[in-house]
Short mmCIF file of C-alpha atoms in Angstrom, two decimals:
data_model
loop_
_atom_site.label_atom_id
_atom_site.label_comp_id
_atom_site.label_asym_id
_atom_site.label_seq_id
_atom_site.Cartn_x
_atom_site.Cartn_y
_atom_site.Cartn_z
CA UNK A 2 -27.95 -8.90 22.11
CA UNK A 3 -29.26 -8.31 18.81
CA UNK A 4 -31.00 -4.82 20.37
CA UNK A 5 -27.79 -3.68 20.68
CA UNK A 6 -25.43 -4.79 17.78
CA UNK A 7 -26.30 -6.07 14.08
CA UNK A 8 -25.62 -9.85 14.08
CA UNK A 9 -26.97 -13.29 12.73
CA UNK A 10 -29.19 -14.80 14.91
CA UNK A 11 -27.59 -18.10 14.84
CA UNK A 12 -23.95 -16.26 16.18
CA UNK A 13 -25.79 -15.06 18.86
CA UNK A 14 -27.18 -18.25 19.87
CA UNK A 15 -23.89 -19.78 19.54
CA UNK A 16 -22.06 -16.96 21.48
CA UNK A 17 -24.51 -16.73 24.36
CA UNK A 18 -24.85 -20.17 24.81
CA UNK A 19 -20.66 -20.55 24.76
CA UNK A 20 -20.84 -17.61 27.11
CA UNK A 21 -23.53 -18.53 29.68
CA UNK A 22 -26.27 -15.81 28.15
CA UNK A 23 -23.58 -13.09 29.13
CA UNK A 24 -24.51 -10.23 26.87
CA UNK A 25 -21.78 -8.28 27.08
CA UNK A 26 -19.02 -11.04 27.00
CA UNK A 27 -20.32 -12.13 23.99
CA UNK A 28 -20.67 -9.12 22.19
CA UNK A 29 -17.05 -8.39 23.17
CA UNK A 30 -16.38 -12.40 21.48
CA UNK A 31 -17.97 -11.34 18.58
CA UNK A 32 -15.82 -8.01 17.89
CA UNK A 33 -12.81 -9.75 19.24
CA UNK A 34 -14.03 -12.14 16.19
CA UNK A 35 -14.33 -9.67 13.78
CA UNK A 36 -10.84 -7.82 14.20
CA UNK A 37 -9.36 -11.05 14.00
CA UNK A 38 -11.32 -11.30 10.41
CA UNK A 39 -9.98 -8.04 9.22
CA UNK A 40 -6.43 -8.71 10.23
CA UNK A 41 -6.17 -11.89 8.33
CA UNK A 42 -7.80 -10.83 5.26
CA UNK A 43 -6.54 -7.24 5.35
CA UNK A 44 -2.93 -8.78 6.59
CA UNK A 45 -2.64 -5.73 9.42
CA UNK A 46 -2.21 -5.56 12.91
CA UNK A 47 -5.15 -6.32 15.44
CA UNK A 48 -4.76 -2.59 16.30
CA UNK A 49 -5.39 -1.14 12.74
CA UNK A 50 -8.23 -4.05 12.46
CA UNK A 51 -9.84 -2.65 15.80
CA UNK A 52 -9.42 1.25 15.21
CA UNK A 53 -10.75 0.46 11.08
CA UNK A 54 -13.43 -1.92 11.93
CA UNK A 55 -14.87 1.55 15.03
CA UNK A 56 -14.28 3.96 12.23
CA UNK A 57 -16.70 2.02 9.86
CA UNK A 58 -19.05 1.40 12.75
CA UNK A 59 -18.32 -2.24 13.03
CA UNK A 60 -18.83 -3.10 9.19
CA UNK A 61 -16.26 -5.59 8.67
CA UNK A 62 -16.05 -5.05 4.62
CA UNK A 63 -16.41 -1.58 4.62
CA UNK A 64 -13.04 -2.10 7.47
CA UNK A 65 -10.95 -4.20 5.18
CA UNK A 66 -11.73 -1.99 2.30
CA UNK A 67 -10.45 1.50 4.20
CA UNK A 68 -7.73 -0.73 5.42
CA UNK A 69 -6.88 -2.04 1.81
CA UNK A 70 -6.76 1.67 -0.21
CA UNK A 71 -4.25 3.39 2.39
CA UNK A 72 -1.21 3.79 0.66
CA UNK A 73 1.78 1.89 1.90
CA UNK A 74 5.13 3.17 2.80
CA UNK A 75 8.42 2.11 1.92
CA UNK A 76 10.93 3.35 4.43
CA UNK A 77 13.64 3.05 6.44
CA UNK A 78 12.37 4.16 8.88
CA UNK A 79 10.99 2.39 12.01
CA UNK A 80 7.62 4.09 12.48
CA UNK A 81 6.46 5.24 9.06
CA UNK A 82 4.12 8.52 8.66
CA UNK A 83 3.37 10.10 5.44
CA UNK A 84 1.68 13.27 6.60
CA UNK A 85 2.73 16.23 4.71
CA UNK A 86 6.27 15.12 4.25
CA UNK A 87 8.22 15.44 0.85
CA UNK A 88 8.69 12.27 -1.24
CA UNK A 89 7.75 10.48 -4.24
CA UNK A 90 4.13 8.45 -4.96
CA UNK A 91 3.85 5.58 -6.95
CA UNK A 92 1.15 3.75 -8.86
CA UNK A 93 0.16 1.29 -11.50
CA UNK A 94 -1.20 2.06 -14.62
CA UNK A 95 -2.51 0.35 -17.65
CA UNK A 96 -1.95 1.39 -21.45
CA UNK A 97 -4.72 4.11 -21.67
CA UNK A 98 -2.72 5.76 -18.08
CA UNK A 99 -5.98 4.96 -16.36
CA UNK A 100 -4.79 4.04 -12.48
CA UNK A 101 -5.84 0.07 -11.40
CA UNK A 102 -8.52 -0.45 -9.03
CA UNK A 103 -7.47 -3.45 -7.33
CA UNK A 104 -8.37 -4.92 -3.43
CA UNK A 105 -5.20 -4.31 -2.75
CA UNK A 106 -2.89 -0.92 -1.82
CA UNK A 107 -1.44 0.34 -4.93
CA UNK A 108 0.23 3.04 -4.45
CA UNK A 109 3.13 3.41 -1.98
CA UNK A 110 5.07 6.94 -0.61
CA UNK A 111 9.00 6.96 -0.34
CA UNK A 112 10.24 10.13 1.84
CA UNK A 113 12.69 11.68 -0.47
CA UNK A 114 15.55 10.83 2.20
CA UNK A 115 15.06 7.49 1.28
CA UNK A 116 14.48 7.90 -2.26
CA UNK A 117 17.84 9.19 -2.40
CA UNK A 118 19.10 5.50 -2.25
CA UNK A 119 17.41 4.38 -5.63
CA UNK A 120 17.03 7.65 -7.13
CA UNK A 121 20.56 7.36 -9.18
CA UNK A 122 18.95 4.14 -10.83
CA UNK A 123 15.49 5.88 -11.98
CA UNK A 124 17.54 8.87 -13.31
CA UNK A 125 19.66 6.45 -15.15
CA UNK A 126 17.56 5.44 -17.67
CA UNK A 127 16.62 8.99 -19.36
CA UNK A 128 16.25 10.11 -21.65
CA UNK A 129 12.89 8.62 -22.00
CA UNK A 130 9.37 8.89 -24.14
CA UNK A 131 6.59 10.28 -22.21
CA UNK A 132 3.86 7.93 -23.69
CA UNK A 133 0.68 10.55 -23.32
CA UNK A 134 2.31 13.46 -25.31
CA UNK A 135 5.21 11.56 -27.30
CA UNK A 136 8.00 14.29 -25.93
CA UNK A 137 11.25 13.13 -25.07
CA UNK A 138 12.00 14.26 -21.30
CA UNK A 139 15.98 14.43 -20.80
CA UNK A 140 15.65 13.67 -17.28
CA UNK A 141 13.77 12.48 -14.16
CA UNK A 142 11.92 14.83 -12.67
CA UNK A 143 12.20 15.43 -8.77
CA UNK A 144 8.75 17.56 -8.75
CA UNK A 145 6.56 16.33 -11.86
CA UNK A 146 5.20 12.46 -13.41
CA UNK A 147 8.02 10.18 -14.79
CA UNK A 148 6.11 7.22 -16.68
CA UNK A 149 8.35 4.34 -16.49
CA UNK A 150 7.09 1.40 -18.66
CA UNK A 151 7.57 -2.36 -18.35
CA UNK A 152 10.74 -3.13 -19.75
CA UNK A 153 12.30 -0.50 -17.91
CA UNK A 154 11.27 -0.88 -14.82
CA UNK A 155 12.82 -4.25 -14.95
CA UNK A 156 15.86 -2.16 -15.96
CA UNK A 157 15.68 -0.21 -12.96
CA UNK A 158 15.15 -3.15 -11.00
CA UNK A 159 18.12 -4.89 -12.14
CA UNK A 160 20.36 -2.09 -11.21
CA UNK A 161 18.98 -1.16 -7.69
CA UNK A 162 19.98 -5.22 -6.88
CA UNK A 163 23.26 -4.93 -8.54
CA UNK A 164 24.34 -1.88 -6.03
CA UNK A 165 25.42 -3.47 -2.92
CA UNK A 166 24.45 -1.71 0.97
CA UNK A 167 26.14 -2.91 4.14
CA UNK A 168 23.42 -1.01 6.39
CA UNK A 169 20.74 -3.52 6.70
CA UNK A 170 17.51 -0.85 6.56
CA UNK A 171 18.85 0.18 3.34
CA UNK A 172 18.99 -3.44 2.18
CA UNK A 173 15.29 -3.59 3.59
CA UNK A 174 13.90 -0.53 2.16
CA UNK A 175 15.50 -1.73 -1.30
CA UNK A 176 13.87 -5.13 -1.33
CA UNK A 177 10.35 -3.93 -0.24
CA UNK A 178 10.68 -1.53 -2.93
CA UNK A 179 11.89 -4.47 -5.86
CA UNK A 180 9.07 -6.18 -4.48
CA UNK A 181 6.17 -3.72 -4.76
CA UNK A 182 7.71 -3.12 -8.33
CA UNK A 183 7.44 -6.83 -9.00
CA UNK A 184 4.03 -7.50 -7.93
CA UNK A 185 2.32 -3.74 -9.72
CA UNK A 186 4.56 -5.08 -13.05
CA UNK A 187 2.16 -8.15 -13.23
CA UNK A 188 -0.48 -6.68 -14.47
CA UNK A 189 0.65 -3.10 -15.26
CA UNK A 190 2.25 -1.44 -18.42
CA UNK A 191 3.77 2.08 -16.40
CA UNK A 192 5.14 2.49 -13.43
CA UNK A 193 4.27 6.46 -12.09
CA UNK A 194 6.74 8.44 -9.71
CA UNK A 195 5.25 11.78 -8.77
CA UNK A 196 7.62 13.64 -6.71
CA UNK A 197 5.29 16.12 -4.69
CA UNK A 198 8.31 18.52 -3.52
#
């Protein structure tokens, strides 16, 4: 068994043993193991664990780390792709505008058809300070940087909950959004929208 796939000796005792000194069944254990590891820790699907943990030739760090950087996707929409499509990015940054390196996803992609729910709130709190050259921008910009910092963020925040939705993915889409906000404003200063139209 351990000819054919890197693992500790005493897991392979254990396995084979469990499995009757089938080689095969428990090498198939032992991934089965693994993709369960990477879906816990990576919180993902056992399908996104499995096709990670192949892609990074059964390395289950390397796995959780691929699966960690994607960006995530805040949508309406049922089955979420980014690829090539028009919409805003956002990210974290700190004080100096360097981006965070965290273990977790930080930035996310909104399609612009669903920015278009929140994108009244953003625009409403221009004019702001750009805080890298000091120039006053008069309003949000649909295909440039807008640095949003703490405090307004939570201003933004507090108006995208105040407008009320009846269609449930909208009311979805708005809290997954208010929540990505929340957890990036723990530790960052800005908030970055980069709309890539």
């Amino acid at each position: 068994m351990r000819n054919k796939i890197t693992i500790p000796l005493d897991v392979a005792i254990q396995l084979l043993k469990k499995n009757n000194g089938d080689i095969d069944i428990s090498e198939q254990e032992f991934h089965n193991n693994n993709i369960r590891e990477i879906s816990i820790s990576a919180e993902c699907d056992p399908d996104t664990a499995r096709e990670n943990y192949e892609l990074c030739k059964y390395d289950i760090t390397k796995a959780i780390e691929r699966i960690n950087s994607r960006q995530i996707i805040i949508t309406t929409r049922d089955a979420p792709s980014p690829r090539n499509e028009i919409g805003y990015i956002l990210w974290p940054e700190d004080q100096d505008g360097e981006c965070y390196k965290t273990t977790k996803r930080n930035d996310a992609f909104i399609p612009t058809t669903d920015f278009d729910y929140v994108i009244d709130e953003f625009k409403s709190v221009f004019p702001l300070e750009n805080p890298w050259n000091k120039e006053m921008e008069v309003s949000f910009d649909i295909c440039g940087h807008n640095y949003f910092d703490k405090t307004t963020c939570k201003i933004i925040i507090d108006r995208i909950m105040r407008t009320k939705t009846d269609e449930l993915k909208v009311a979805k889409f708005k809290n997954e959004l208010i929540e990505w906000l929340d957890d990036k404003l723990e530790y960052a200063e800005y908030i970055v929208v980069y709309g890539n139209l």
